[in-house]
Coordinates of C-alpha atoms and ligand atoms in Angstrom, one line a residue:
M1129 CA 60.6 114.8 83.7
G1130 CA 63.7 114.8 85.8
E1131 CA 66.7 112.5 85.7
F1132 CA 65.6 110.3 88.6
E1133 CA 62.0 110.1 87.4
L1134 CA 63.3 109.0 84.0
I1135 CA 65.5 106.3 85.5
E1136 CA 62.7 105.1 87.8
R1137 CA 60.1 105.0 85.1
F1138 CA 62.0 103.4 82.2
F1139 CA 65.1 101.7 83.6
S1140 CA 64.3 100.4 87.1
R1141 CA 63.1 96.8 87.4
P1142 CA 63.3 94.3 90.2
V1143 CA 66.4 92.1 89.7
Q1144 CA 66.0 88.3 89.5
R1145 CA 69.5 87.1 89.6
A1146 CA 71.7 90.0 90.7
A1147 CA 71.9 90.8 94.5
L1148 CA 71.2 94.5 93.9
G1149 CA 70.1 96.4 90.9
V1150 CA 69.3 100.1 89.9
G1151 CA 69.1 102.6 92.7
D1152 CA 72.2 102.4 94.9
D1153 CA 75.7 103.6 94.4
C1154 CA 76.7 100.2 93.0
A1155 CA 74.9 97.1 91.7
L1156 CA 75.9 93.7 93.2
L1157 CA 76.2 90.7 90.9
R1158 CA 76.0 87.2 92.1
L1159 CA 78.7 85.0 90.4
E1160 CA 78.8 81.2 90.3
P1161 CA 81.8 80.1 92.4
G1162 CA 84.9 79.6 90.4
M1163 CA 83.6 81.3 87.2
Q1164 CA 85.5 84.1 85.4
L1165 CA 83.7 87.4 84.8
A1166 CA 83.6 88.4 81.1
T1167 CA 83.0 92.1 80.4
S1168 CA 82.8 94.2 77.3
S1169 CA 81.6 97.7 76.5
D1170 CA 80.4 99.4 73.3
L1171 CA 79.7 103.0 72.6
L1172 CA 77.0 104.0 70.0
V1173 CA 77.0 107.5 68.6
E1174 CA 74.2 108.9 66.5
G1175 CA 75.4 109.5 62.9
R1176 CA 78.3 107.2 63.3
H1177 CA 77.0 103.9 64.6
F1178 CA 73.4 104.4 63.8
L1179 CA 71.2 106.6 61.6
S1180 CA 68.8 109.1 63.0
T1181 CA 66.1 107.3 61.0
V1182 CA 66.2 104.1 63.2
A1183 CA 63.1 103.5 65.3
P1184 CA 63.9 103.8 69.0
E1185 CA 62.7 100.2 69.7
R1186 CA 65.2 98.9 67.2
L1187 CA 67.9 101.2 68.6
G1188 CA 67.4 99.7 72.1
H1189 CA 67.6 96.2 70.7
K1190 CA 70.8 96.9 68.7
A1191 CA 72.6 98.7 71.5
L1192 CA 72.4 95.6 73.7
A1193 CA 72.7 93.2 70.7
V1194 CA 76.2 94.4 69.8
N1195 CA 77.3 94.0 73.4
L1196 CA 75.8 90.5 73.7
S1197 CA 77.6 89.6 70.5
D1198 CA 80.9 90.3 72.2
L1199 CA 80.0 87.9 75.0
A1200 CA 78.9 85.4 72.4
A1201 CA 82.3 85.7 70.7
C1202 CA 84.0 84.7 74.0
G1203 CA 81.5 81.9 74.7
A1204 CA 80.3 83.7 77.8
R1205 CA 76.8 83.5 79.3
P1206 CA 75.2 86.9 79.8
L1207 CA 74.4 88.0 83.3
A1208 CA 73.8 91.7 83.5
F1209 CA 74.5 95.1 81.9
T1210 CA 74.7 98.8 82.7
L1211 CA 73.3 101.5 80.4
S1212 CA 74.8 105.0 80.2
L1213 CA 72.7 107.4 78.2
S1214 CA 73.3 110.9 76.9
L1215 CA 70.0 112.3 75.6
P1216 CA 69.1 115.5 73.9
R1217 CA 65.7 115.5 75.7
A1218 CA 63.6 113.3 77.9
E1219 CA 60.8 112.3 75.5
P1220 CA 58.5 109.7 77.1
G1221 CA 57.4 108.1 73.8
W1222 CA 61.0 107.7 72.6
L1223 CA 62.2 106.3 76.0
E1224 CA 59.3 103.9 76.3
A1225 CA 60.1 102.4 72.8
F1226 CA 63.8 102.4 73.4
A1227 CA 63.5 100.7 76.7
G1228 CA 61.0 98.2 75.2
G1229 CA 63.4 97.0 72.5
L1230 CA 66.3 97.0 74.9
L1231 CA 64.6 95.1 77.7
A1232 CA 62.9 92.5 75.4
L1233 CA 66.3 91.4 74.2
A1234 CA 67.6 91.5 77.7
D1235 CA 64.8 89.2 78.9
A1236 CA 65.3 86.9 76.0
H1237 CA 68.9 86.3 77.2
G1238 CA 68.3 86.5 81.0
C1239 CA 70.6 89.6 81.1
E1240 CA 69.5 92.1 83.7
L1241 CA 69.8 95.9 83.6
V1242 CA 71.5 96.7 86.9
G1243 CA 72.7 100.3 86.6
G1244 CA 74.0 103.1 84.5
D1245 CA 74.2 106.8 84.2
T1246 CA 72.0 109.4 82.5
T1247 CA 72.8 112.9 81.3
R1248 CA 71.6 115.5 78.8
G1249 CA 73.7 115.8 75.7
P1250 CA 73.9 114.5 72.1
L1251 CA 72.4 111.1 71.7
V1252 CA 75.1 108.6 72.8
I1253 CA 74.5 105.1 74.2
N1254 CA 77.0 103.1 76.1
I1255 CA 76.3 99.6 77.4
T1256 CA 78.7 97.5 79.4
V1257 CA 77.8 93.8 79.6
Y1258 CA 78.9 91.2 82.2
G1259 CA 78.9 87.5 81.6
E1260 CA 80.5 84.4 83.0
V1261 CA 82.6 81.7 81.6
P1262 CA 84.4 78.7 83.2
P1263 CA 88.2 79.4 83.6
G1264 CA 90.1 78.5 80.5
A1265 CA 86.9 78.1 78.4
A1266 CA 86.7 81.6 76.9
L1267 CA 87.1 81.7 73.1
L1268 CA 89.9 84.0 72.3
R1269 CA 91.2 85.7 69.1
S1270 CA 94.6 84.2 69.7
G1271 CA 93.7 80.5 69.6
A1272 CA 93.7 79.8 65.8
R1273 CA 96.2 77.2 64.6
A1274 CA 97.4 76.2 61.2
G1275 CA 95.2 73.4 59.9
D1276 CA 92.1 74.7 61.6
E1277 CA 88.9 75.1 59.6
L1278 CA 87.4 78.6 59.3
W1279 CA 83.7 79.0 59.8
V1280 CA 81.0 81.7 59.9
S1281 CA 77.5 81.7 61.3
G1282 CA 74.4 82.9 59.5
V1283 CA 74.6 85.0 56.4
L1284 CA 76.8 88.1 55.7
G1285 CA 76.4 91.4 54.0
D1286 CA 72.8 92.4 54.3
A1287 CA 73.5 95.1 56.8
R1288 CA 76.0 96.7 54.5
L1289 CA 73.5 96.4 51.6
A1290 CA 70.9 98.3 53.7
L1291 CA 73.5 101.0 54.5
E1292 CA 74.2 101.4 50.8
A1293 CA 70.5 101.7 50.1
F1294 CA 70.2 104.4 52.7
R1295 CA 73.2 106.2 51.0
G1296 CA 71.5 105.8 47.6
T1297 CA 74.4 103.8 46.0
V1298 CA 72.1 100.8 45.5
S1299 CA 68.4 100.8 44.9
L1300 CA 66.3 98.0 46.5
P1301 CA 62.6 97.4 45.9
G1302 CA 60.5 98.3 49.1
E1303 CA 60.1 94.8 50.6
H1304 CA 63.8 94.0 50.0
F1305 CA 64.9 97.2 51.5
E1306 CA 62.8 96.4 54.6
R1307 CA 64.5 93.0 54.9
A1308 CA 68.0 94.4 54.5
R1309 CA 67.1 97.1 57.0
R1310 CA 66.0 94.6 59.6
A1311 CA 69.4 92.9 59.2
M1312 CA 71.1 96.2 59.9
E1313 CA 68.8 97.4 62.8
L1314 CA 67.9 94.1 64.5
P1315 CA 71.0 91.9 64.6
T1316 CA 70.8 88.6 66.4
P1317 CA 73.6 88.0 68.9
R1318 CA 74.8 84.4 68.6
V1319 CA 75.0 83.8 72.3
A1320 CA 73.9 80.1 72.3
L1321 CA 76.3 79.3 69.5
G1322 CA 79.2 80.9 71.3
M1323 CA 78.5 78.9 74.4
A1324 CA 78.0 75.7 72.4
L1325 CA 81.4 76.2 70.8
R1326 CA 83.3 76.2 74.1
G1327 CA 85.9 73.4 74.1
I1328 CA 85.4 72.9 70.3
A1329 CA 86.4 76.2 68.6
S1330 CA 90.1 77.2 68.9
S1331 CA 89.3 80.9 68.4
A1332 CA 86.3 83.2 67.7
I1333 CA 85.5 86.9 67.0
D1334 CA 82.2 88.6 66.2
L1335 CA 81.9 90.3 62.9
S1336 CA 81.3 94.0 63.5
D1337 CA 83.8 95.7 61.2
G1338 CA 83.6 93.3 58.2
L1339 CA 85.0 89.8 57.6
I1340 CA 88.4 90.8 56.2
G1341 CA 89.2 93.2 59.0
D1342 CA 87.9 91.0 61.8
L1343 CA 89.6 87.9 60.4
G1344 CA 92.8 89.9 60.2
H1345 CA 92.5 90.5 64.0
V1346 CA 92.3 86.7 64.6
L1347 CA 95.2 86.0 62.3
R1348 CA 97.5 88.6 63.7
R1349 CA 96.7 87.6 67.3
S1350 CA 97.2 84.0 66.5
G1351 CA 100.4 84.4 64.4
V1352 CA 98.9 82.5 61.5
G1353 CA 97.5 83.2 58.0
A1354 CA 94.5 81.9 56.1
T1355 CA 92.9 81.2 52.8
L1356 CA 89.3 82.4 52.5
W1357 CA 86.9 81.0 49.9
A1358 CA 85.1 84.1 48.6
D1359 CA 82.5 82.1 46.7
A1360 CA 81.6 79.9 49.8
L1361 CA 80.6 82.9 51.9
P1362 CA 76.9 82.5 53.0
H1363 CA 74.6 85.3 51.8
S1364 CA 70.9 85.9 51.8
A1365 CA 68.7 85.6 48.7
L1366 CA 68.7 89.4 48.8
L1367 CA 72.4 89.7 48.3
A1368 CA 72.3 86.8 45.7
G1369 CA 70.4 89.2 43.5
Q1370 CA 73.2 91.7 43.5
P1371 CA 76.1 91.9 41.0
E1372 CA 79.1 89.7 42.0
R1373 CA 81.4 92.6 42.7
W1374 CA 78.9 94.1 45.0
R1375 CA 78.0 90.8 46.7
R1376 CA 81.7 90.3 47.5
E1377 CA 82.1 93.8 48.8
C1378 CA 79.2 93.4 51.1
S1379 CA 80.0 90.0 52.5
L1380 CA 83.8 90.5 52.7
A1381 CA 84.0 94.0 54.0
G1382 CA 80.4 94.8 55.0
G1383 CA 80.4 95.4 58.7
D1384 CA 77.5 95.2 61.2
D1385 CA 76.9 91.5 60.6
Y1386 CA 77.2 90.4 64.2
E1387 CA 77.8 86.8 63.1
L1388 CA 80.5 84.7 64.7
L1389 CA 83.7 83.9 62.8
F1390 CA 85.5 81.0 64.4
C1391 CA 88.2 78.4 63.9
A1392 CA 88.2 74.8 64.9
P1393 CA 90.5 71.9 64.4
A1394 CA 89.5 69.8 61.3
H1395 CA 88.9 66.7 63.5
R1396 CA 86.2 68.6 65.3
H1397 CA 84.2 69.3 62.1
A1398 CA 81.2 67.1 63.2
E1399 CA 81.3 68.6 66.7
V1400 CA 81.0 72.1 65.2
Q1401 CA 78.0 71.0 63.2
A1402 CA 76.4 69.5 66.2
A1403 CA 77.0 72.6 68.3
A1404 CA 75.5 74.7 65.5
A1405 CA 72.4 72.4 65.3
Q1406 CA 72.1 72.6 69.1
A1407 CA 72.2 76.4 69.0
G1408 CA 69.8 76.5 66.0
V1409 CA 72.2 78.6 63.9
P1410 CA 73.5 77.6 60.5
V1411 CA 77.2 77.6 60.1
T1412 CA 79.3 77.5 56.9
R1413 CA 82.9 76.5 56.3
V1414 CA 84.6 79.4 54.5
G1415 CA 88.3 78.6 54.5
R1416 CA 91.4 77.2 56.2
V1417 CA 94.0 78.5 58.6
E1418 CA 97.6 78.2 57.4
A1419 CA 101.0 78.7 58.9
E1420 CA 102.0 81.2 56.2
P1421 CA 101.0 84.7 57.4
G1422 CA 98.6 86.9 55.5
L1423 CA 95.1 86.5 54.1
R1424 CA 94.6 84.9 50.7
I1425 CA 91.1 85.2 49.2
V1426 CA 90.3 82.8 46.4
D1427 CA 87.3 82.2 44.1
A1428 CA 85.7 78.8 43.4
Q1429 CA 88.4 77.9 40.9
D1430 CA 91.1 78.6 43.5
R1431 CA 92.2 81.8 41.7
L1432 CA 93.6 84.5 44.0
L1433 CA 91.4 87.6 44.1
D1434 CA 92.8 91.1 44.7
L1435 CA 89.7 93.0 45.7
G1436 CA 91.3 96.0 47.2
L1437 CA 88.8 95.9 50.1
A1438 CA 89.6 97.4 53.4
A1439 CA 88.1 96.9 56.8
F1440 CA 86.0 99.6 58.4
D1441 CA 88.0 101.8 60.6
H1442 CA 86.4 104.9 62.2
F1443 CA 89.6 106.9 62.0
H1444 CA 90.4 106.0 58.4
H1445 CA 86.9 106.7 57.0
G1446 CA 86.7 110.2 58.5
Ligands
LIG608 P1 75.5 108.3 91.0 O1 75.2 109.7 91.4 O2 75.9 107.4 92.1 O3 76.2 108.2 89.8 P2 73.0 108.3 89.7 O4 72.2 109.3 90.4 O5 73.7 108.7 88.4 O6 74.0 107.7 90.7 O7 72.1 107.1 89.4 C1 71.2 106.6 90.4 C2 70.9 105.2 90.2 O8 70.3 104.9 88.9 C3 72.2 104.3 90.1 O9 71.9 103.1 90.8 C4 72.5 104.1 88.7 O10 73.2 102.9 88.4 C5 71.1 104.1 88.1 N1 71.0 104.6 86.7 C6 71.3 105.8 86.3 N2 71.1 105.9 84.9 C7 70.6 104.7 84.6 C8 70.2 104.2 83.3 N3 70.2 104.9 82.2 N4 69.8 102.9 83.3 C9 69.8 102.1 84.4 N5 70.2 102.6 85.6 C10 70.6 103.9 85.7
LIG609 MG1 75.5 109.0 87.8

Protein backbone atom coordinates (compact mmCIF):
# COMPACT_ATOMS: atom_id res chain seq x y z
CA MET A 1 0.00 0.00 0.00
CA GLY A 2 1.42 3.38 -1.01
CA GLU A 3 1.31 6.60 0.96
CA PHE A 4 -1.62 8.04 -0.98
CA GLU A 5 -3.69 4.88 -0.87
CA LEU A 6 -3.09 4.73 2.87
CA ILE A 7 -4.25 8.32 3.38
CA GLU A 8 -7.24 7.81 1.11
CA ARG A 9 -8.29 4.57 2.77
CA PHE A 10 -7.88 5.41 6.44
CA PHE A 11 -7.73 9.15 6.89
CA SER A 12 -9.91 10.82 4.24
CA ARG A 13 -13.50 11.54 5.11
CA PRO A 14 -15.92 14.16 3.84
CA VAL A 15 -15.77 17.25 6.05
CA GLN A 16 -18.91 18.53 7.73
CA ARG A 17 -17.85 21.85 9.10
CA ALA A 18 -14.53 22.73 7.52
CA ALA A 19 -14.59 24.31 4.04
CA LEU A 20 -11.91 21.90 2.76
CA GLY A 21 -10.44 18.72 4.24
CA VAL A 22 -7.82 16.12 3.29
CA GLY A 23 -6.49 16.08 -0.27
CA ASP A 24 -5.32 19.56 -1.20
CA ASP A 25 -2.24 21.53 -0.22
CA CYS A 26 -4.05 23.15 2.70
CA ALA A 27 -7.25 22.53 4.59
CA LEU A 28 -9.64 25.43 5.03
CA LEU A 29 -11.40 25.94 8.35
CA ARG A 30 -14.55 27.96 8.77
CA LEU A 31 -14.39 30.15 11.86
CA GLU A 32 -17.30 31.87 13.57
CA PRO A 33 -16.87 35.63 13.08
CA GLY A 34 -15.01 37.27 15.94
CA MET A 35 -13.82 34.06 17.60
CA GLN A 36 -10.19 33.40 18.48
CA LEU A 37 -8.45 30.31 17.09
CA ALA A 38 -6.97 28.09 19.82
CA THR A 39 -4.31 25.63 18.68
CA SER A 40 -2.12 23.08 20.39
CA SER A 41 0.17 20.27 19.30
CA ASP A 42 1.39 17.07 20.98
CA LEU A 43 4.01 14.58 19.88
CA LEU A 44 3.76 10.93 20.96
CA VAL A 45 6.82 8.72 20.60
CA GLU A 46 6.69 4.96 21.13
CA GLY A 47 8.53 3.90 24.28
CA ARG A 48 8.36 7.39 25.72
CA HIS A 49 4.71 8.44 25.63
CA PHE A 50 3.15 5.05 25.09
CA LEU A 51 4.13 1.40 25.44
CA SER A 52 4.37 -0.92 22.46
CA THR A 53 1.77 -3.10 24.24
CA VAL A 54 -1.04 -0.56 23.69
CA ALA A 55 -3.82 -1.69 21.33
CA PRO A 56 -3.84 0.51 18.17
CA GLU A 57 -7.47 1.52 18.73
CA ARG A 58 -6.58 2.88 22.17
CA LEU A 59 -3.49 4.57 20.82
CA GLY A 60 -5.64 6.39 18.26
CA HIS A 61 -7.98 7.49 21.04
CA LYS A 62 -5.18 8.67 23.31
CA ALA A 63 -3.29 10.58 20.62
CA LEU A 64 -6.33 12.78 20.05
CA ALA A 65 -7.47 12.79 23.69
CA VAL A 66 -4.26 14.42 24.96
CA ASN A 67 -4.69 17.18 22.37
CA LEU A 68 -8.39 17.72 23.13
CA SER A 69 -7.37 17.93 26.77
CA ASP A 70 -5.25 21.00 25.94
CA LEU A 71 -8.23 22.66 24.26
CA ALA A 72 -10.33 21.75 27.31
CA ALA A 73 -7.79 23.41 29.61
CA CYS A 74 -8.26 26.63 27.62
CA GLY A 75 -12.04 26.37 27.54
CA ALA A 76 -11.98 26.10 23.75
CA ARG A 77 -14.47 24.26 21.55
CA PRO A 78 -12.77 21.68 19.27
CA LEU A 79 -13.09 22.27 15.51
CA ALA A 80 -10.53 20.27 13.60
CA PHE A 81 -7.17 18.52 13.77
CA THR A 82 -4.27 17.39 11.61
CA LEU A 83 -2.47 14.07 12.00
CA SER A 84 1.19 13.55 11.15
CA LEU A 85 2.30 9.95 11.26
CA SER A 86 5.65 8.26 11.06
CA LEU A 87 5.05 4.52 10.61
CA PRO A 88 7.48 1.60 10.44
CA ARG A 89 5.14 -0.19 7.98
CA ALA A 90 1.70 0.20 6.40
CA GLU A 91 -0.24 -2.56 8.15
CA PRO A 92 -3.93 -2.39 7.21
CA GLY A 93 -5.19 -4.11 10.40
CA TRP A 94 -3.21 -1.75 12.61
CA LEU A 95 -4.21 1.34 10.63
CA GLU A 96 -7.88 0.36 10.61
CA ALA A 97 -7.92 -0.03 14.40
CA PHE A 98 -5.85 3.12 15.00
CA ALA A 99 -8.11 5.20 12.74
CA GLY A 100 -11.18 3.64 14.37
CA GLY A 101 -10.20 4.74 17.88
CA LEU A 102 -9.04 8.13 16.67
CA LEU A 103 -12.10 8.97 14.57
CA ALA A 104 -14.61 7.70 17.14
CA LEU A 105 -13.28 10.22 19.67
CA ALA A 106 -13.10 12.89 16.95
CA ASP A 107 -16.77 12.32 16.07
CA ALA A 108 -17.78 12.41 19.73
CA HIS A 109 -16.35 15.94 19.91
CA GLY A 110 -17.30 17.18 16.45
CA CYS A 111 -13.59 17.60 15.70
CA GLU A 112 -12.72 16.85 12.07
CA LEU A 113 -9.54 15.38 10.62
CA VAL A 114 -8.60 17.87 7.90
CA GLY A 115 -5.03 16.99 6.94
CA GLY A 116 -1.62 15.81 7.99
CA ASP A 117 1.52 14.16 6.76
CA THR A 118 2.58 10.52 6.44
CA THR A 119 6.05 9.05 6.24
CA ARG A 120 7.92 5.82 6.96
CA GLY A 121 10.03 5.78 10.11
CA PRO A 122 9.84 4.88 13.81
CA LEU A 123 6.29 5.02 15.22
CA VAL A 124 5.66 8.69 16.05
CA ILE A 125 2.30 10.45 16.13
CA ASN A 126 1.81 14.18 16.03
CA ILE A 127 -1.59 15.79 16.25
CA THR A 128 -2.34 19.49 16.08
CA VAL A 129 -5.81 20.52 17.20
CA TYR A 130 -7.72 23.67 16.38
CA GLY A 131 -10.54 25.09 18.45
CA GLU A 132 -12.36 28.33 18.99
CA VAL A 133 -12.96 30.52 21.99
CA PRO A 134 -14.58 33.94 22.38
CA PRO A 135 -11.99 36.73 22.76
CA GLY A 136 -10.89 37.11 26.36
CA ALA A 137 -12.65 33.91 27.45
CA ALA A 138 -9.73 31.46 27.22
CA LEU A 139 -8.68 29.97 30.57
CA LEU A 140 -5.00 30.71 31.08
CA ARG A 141 -2.30 29.43 33.42
CA SER A 142 -1.61 33.01 34.48
CA GLY A 143 -5.01 33.88 35.95
CA ALA A 144 -4.84 32.41 39.50
CA ARG A 145 -5.25 34.94 42.32
CA ALA A 146 -4.66 34.75 46.08
CA GLY A 147 -7.90 33.67 47.72
CA ASP A 148 -9.01 31.47 44.82
CA GLU A 149 -10.14 27.95 45.50
CA LEU A 150 -8.20 25.14 43.87
CA TRP A 151 -10.15 22.34 42.16
CA VAL A 152 -9.52 19.15 40.18
CA SER A 153 -11.89 17.10 38.02
CA GLY A 154 -12.34 13.33 38.13
CA VAL A 155 -9.89 11.14 40.01
CA LEU A 156 -6.09 11.16 39.94
CA GLY A 157 -3.36 8.58 39.93
CA ASP A 158 -4.79 5.50 38.18
CA ALA A 159 -2.71 5.98 35.03
CA ARG A 160 0.46 6.07 37.11
CA LEU A 161 -0.65 2.96 38.98
CA ALA A 162 -1.02 1.18 35.64
CA LEU A 163 2.43 2.30 34.55
CA GLU A 164 3.93 0.92 37.77
CA ALA A 165 2.08 -2.35 37.23
CA PHE A 166 3.62 -2.56 33.76
CA ARG A 167 7.03 -1.82 35.27
CA GLY A 168 6.44 -4.54 37.87
CA THR A 169 6.83 -2.23 40.89
CA VAL A 170 3.24 -2.92 42.01
CA SER A 171 1.17 -5.99 41.46
CA LEU A 172 -2.54 -5.67 40.73
CA PRO A 173 -5.08 -8.46 40.40
CA GLY A 174 -6.15 -8.93 36.75
CA GLU A 175 -9.41 -7.01 36.83
CA HIS A 176 -7.84 -4.09 38.75
CA PHE A 177 -4.98 -4.02 36.30
CA GLU A 178 -7.44 -3.75 33.43
CA ARG A 179 -9.22 -0.82 35.09
CA ALA A 180 -5.96 1.02 35.76
CA ARG A 181 -4.83 0.29 32.24
CA ARG A 182 -8.01 1.82 30.82
CA ALA A 183 -7.28 5.01 32.77
CA MET A 184 -3.81 5.14 31.23
CA GLU A 185 -4.78 4.18 27.68
CA LEU A 186 -8.25 5.76 27.34
CA PRO A 187 -8.20 9.14 29.06
CA THR A 188 -11.33 11.30 28.83
CA PRO A 189 -10.62 14.88 27.74
CA ARG A 190 -12.72 17.26 29.86
CA VAL A 191 -13.88 19.42 26.97
CA ALA A 192 -17.41 20.15 28.23
CA LEU A 193 -16.08 21.08 31.66
CA GLY A 194 -13.48 23.46 30.24
CA MET A 195 -16.15 25.25 28.20
CA ALA A 196 -18.56 25.38 31.14
CA LEU A 197 -15.85 27.01 33.28
CA ARG A 198 -15.43 29.99 30.93
CA GLY A 199 -16.11 33.16 32.86
CA ILE A 200 -16.02 31.26 36.18
CA ALA A 201 -12.51 29.80 36.55
CA SER A 202 -9.63 32.26 36.85
CA SER A 203 -7.07 29.77 35.58
CA ALA A 204 -6.81 26.19 34.33
CA ILE A 205 -4.32 23.56 33.16
CA ASP A 206 -4.72 19.93 32.18
CA LEU A 207 -2.83 17.38 34.24
CA SER A 208 -0.37 15.62 31.97
CA ASP A 209 2.88 15.62 33.96
CA GLY A 210 1.51 15.19 37.49
CA LEU A 211 -0.38 17.48 39.83
CA ILE A 212 2.63 18.98 41.64
CA GLY A 213 4.44 19.90 38.45
CA ASP A 214 1.41 21.18 36.58
CA LEU A 215 0.19 23.19 39.57
CA GLY A 216 3.72 24.62 39.74
CA HIS A 217 3.27 25.97 36.18
CA VAL A 218 0.06 27.74 37.19
CA LEU A 219 1.58 29.20 40.36
CA ARG A 220 4.70 30.50 38.64
CA ARG A 221 2.77 31.98 35.71
CA SER A 222 0.29 33.60 38.08
CA GLY A 223 2.90 34.84 40.58
CA VAL A 224 1.14 33.20 43.54
CA GLY A 225 1.55 30.19 45.85
CA ALA A 226 -0.84 27.55 47.18
CA THR A 227 -1.68 25.10 49.90
CA LEU A 228 -2.70 21.70 48.59
CA TRP A 229 -4.68 19.24 50.73
CA ALA A 230 -3.04 15.86 50.06
CA ASP A 231 -5.78 13.90 51.79
CA ALA A 232 -8.56 15.64 49.86
CA LEU A 233 -7.27 14.51 46.46
CA PRO A 234 -9.91 12.43 44.65
CA HIS A 235 -8.83 8.89 43.83
CA SER A 236 -10.51 5.74 42.61
CA ALA A 237 -11.35 2.69 44.72
CA LEU A 238 -8.36 1.12 43.00
CA LEU A 239 -5.91 3.60 44.43
CA ALA A 240 -7.72 3.59 47.79
CA GLY A 241 -6.52 0.00 48.20
CA GLN A 242 -2.86 1.05 47.90
CA PRO A 243 -0.57 2.02 50.80
CA GLU A 244 -0.77 5.73 51.73
CA ARG A 245 2.71 6.60 50.52
CA TRP A 246 2.02 5.03 47.13
CA ARG A 247 -1.43 6.60 46.90
CA ARG A 248 0.09 10.04 47.48
CA GLU A 249 2.86 9.46 44.97
CA CYS A 250 0.40 8.42 42.26
CA SER A 251 -2.09 11.23 42.83
CA LEU A 252 0.43 14.02 43.48
CA ALA A 253 3.09 13.15 40.93
CA GLY A 254 1.40 10.58 38.70
CA GLY A 255 1.11 12.05 35.24
CA ASP A 256 -1.13 11.08 32.33
CA ASP A 257 -4.32 11.92 34.27
CA TYR A 258 -5.74 14.41 31.74
CA GLU A 259 -8.02 15.88 34.36
CA LEU A 260 -8.41 19.65 34.71
CA LEU A 261 -6.80 21.54 37.56
CA PHE A 262 -8.41 24.95 37.91
CA CYS A 263 -8.73 27.93 40.21
CA ALA A 264 -11.84 30.00 40.83
CA PRO A 265 -12.70 32.84 43.21
CA ALA A 266 -14.29 31.57 46.44
CA HIS A 267 -17.52 33.48 45.73
CA ARG A 268 -17.93 31.39 42.58
CA HIS A 269 -17.97 28.11 44.48
CA ALA A 270 -21.61 27.31 43.63
CA GLU A 271 -21.09 28.28 39.97
CA VAL A 272 -18.16 25.86 39.75
CA GLN A 273 -20.38 23.10 41.08
CA ALA A 274 -23.15 24.00 38.65
CA ALA A 275 -20.69 24.02 35.71
CA ALA A 276 -19.39 20.59 36.76
CA ALA A 277 -22.93 19.23 37.05
CA GLN A 278 -23.78 20.63 33.62
CA ALA A 279 -20.68 18.96 32.16
CA GLY A 280 -21.41 15.73 34.02
CA VAL A 281 -17.94 15.63 35.60
CA PRO A 282 -17.26 15.41 39.34
CA VAL A 283 -14.99 18.13 40.73
CA THR A 284 -13.25 18.27 44.11
CA ARG A 285 -11.83 21.19 46.02
CA VAL A 286 -8.22 20.41 46.85
CA GLY A 287 -6.70 23.57 48.27
CA ARG A 288 -6.35 27.31 48.19
CA VAL A 289 -4.31 29.87 46.28
CA GLU A 290 -2.23 32.20 48.47
CA ALA A 291 -0.10 35.29 48.00
CA GLU A 292 2.99 33.62 49.50
CA PRO A 293 4.94 31.96 46.67
CA GLY A 294 5.62 28.21 46.72
CA LEU A 295 3.56 25.09 47.16
CA ARG A 296 2.69 23.75 50.61
CA ILE A 297 1.24 20.26 50.76
CA VAL A 298 -0.57 19.42 54.00
CA ASP A 299 -2.36 16.37 55.40
CA ALA A 300 -5.85 16.26 56.93
CA GLN A 301 -4.42 17.54 60.27
CA ASP A 302 -2.88 20.52 58.45
CA ARG A 303 0.64 19.14 58.96
CA LEU A 304 3.15 20.09 56.29
CA LEU A 305 4.27 17.08 54.23
CA ASP A 306 7.70 16.84 52.65
CA LEU A 307 7.21 14.13 50.09
CA GLY A 308 10.27 14.67 47.95
CA LEU A 309 8.17 14.19 44.83
CA ALA A 310 9.12 15.72 41.54
CA ALA A 311 7.15 16.40 38.41
CA PHE A 312 7.76 14.31 35.34
CA ASP A 313 10.29 15.91 33.05
CA HIS A 314 11.46 14.08 29.92
CA PHE A 315 14.94 15.54 30.15
CA HIS A 316 15.41 14.78 33.83
CA HIS A 317 14.21 11.20 33.71
CA GLY A 318 16.57 10.17 30.92
P1 LIG B 1 2.01 17.65 0.57
O1 LIG B 1 2.93 17.02 -0.43
O2 LIG B 1 1.37 18.93 0.13
O3 LIG B 1 2.60 17.71 1.94
P2 LIG B 1 0.88 15.14 1.02
O4 LIG B 1 1.09 14.41 -0.23
O5 LIG B 1 1.81 14.91 2.15
O6 LIG B 1 0.77 16.67 0.69
O7 LIG B 1 -0.59 14.83 1.55
C1 LIG B 1 -1.68 14.80 0.66
C2 LIG B 1 -2.91 15.19 1.38
O8 LIG B 1 -3.18 14.22 2.40
C3 LIG B 1 -2.83 16.53 2.11
O9 LIG B 1 -4.10 17.15 2.04
C4 LIG B 1 -2.50 16.16 3.53
O10 LIG B 1 -3.00 17.11 4.45
C5 LIG B 1 -3.24 14.83 3.66
N1 LIG B 1 -2.61 13.90 4.61
C6 LIG B 1 -1.38 13.35 4.57
N2 LIG B 1 -1.18 12.51 5.60
C7 LIG B 1 -2.33 12.52 6.31
C8 LIG B 1 -2.76 11.86 7.49
N3 LIG B 1 -1.96 11.02 8.18
N4 LIG B 1 -3.99 12.14 7.94
C9 LIG B 1 -4.79 13.00 7.28
N5 LIG B 1 -4.46 13.63 6.17
C10 LIG B 1 -3.22 13.40 5.68
MG1 LIG C 1 3.24 15.84 3.01
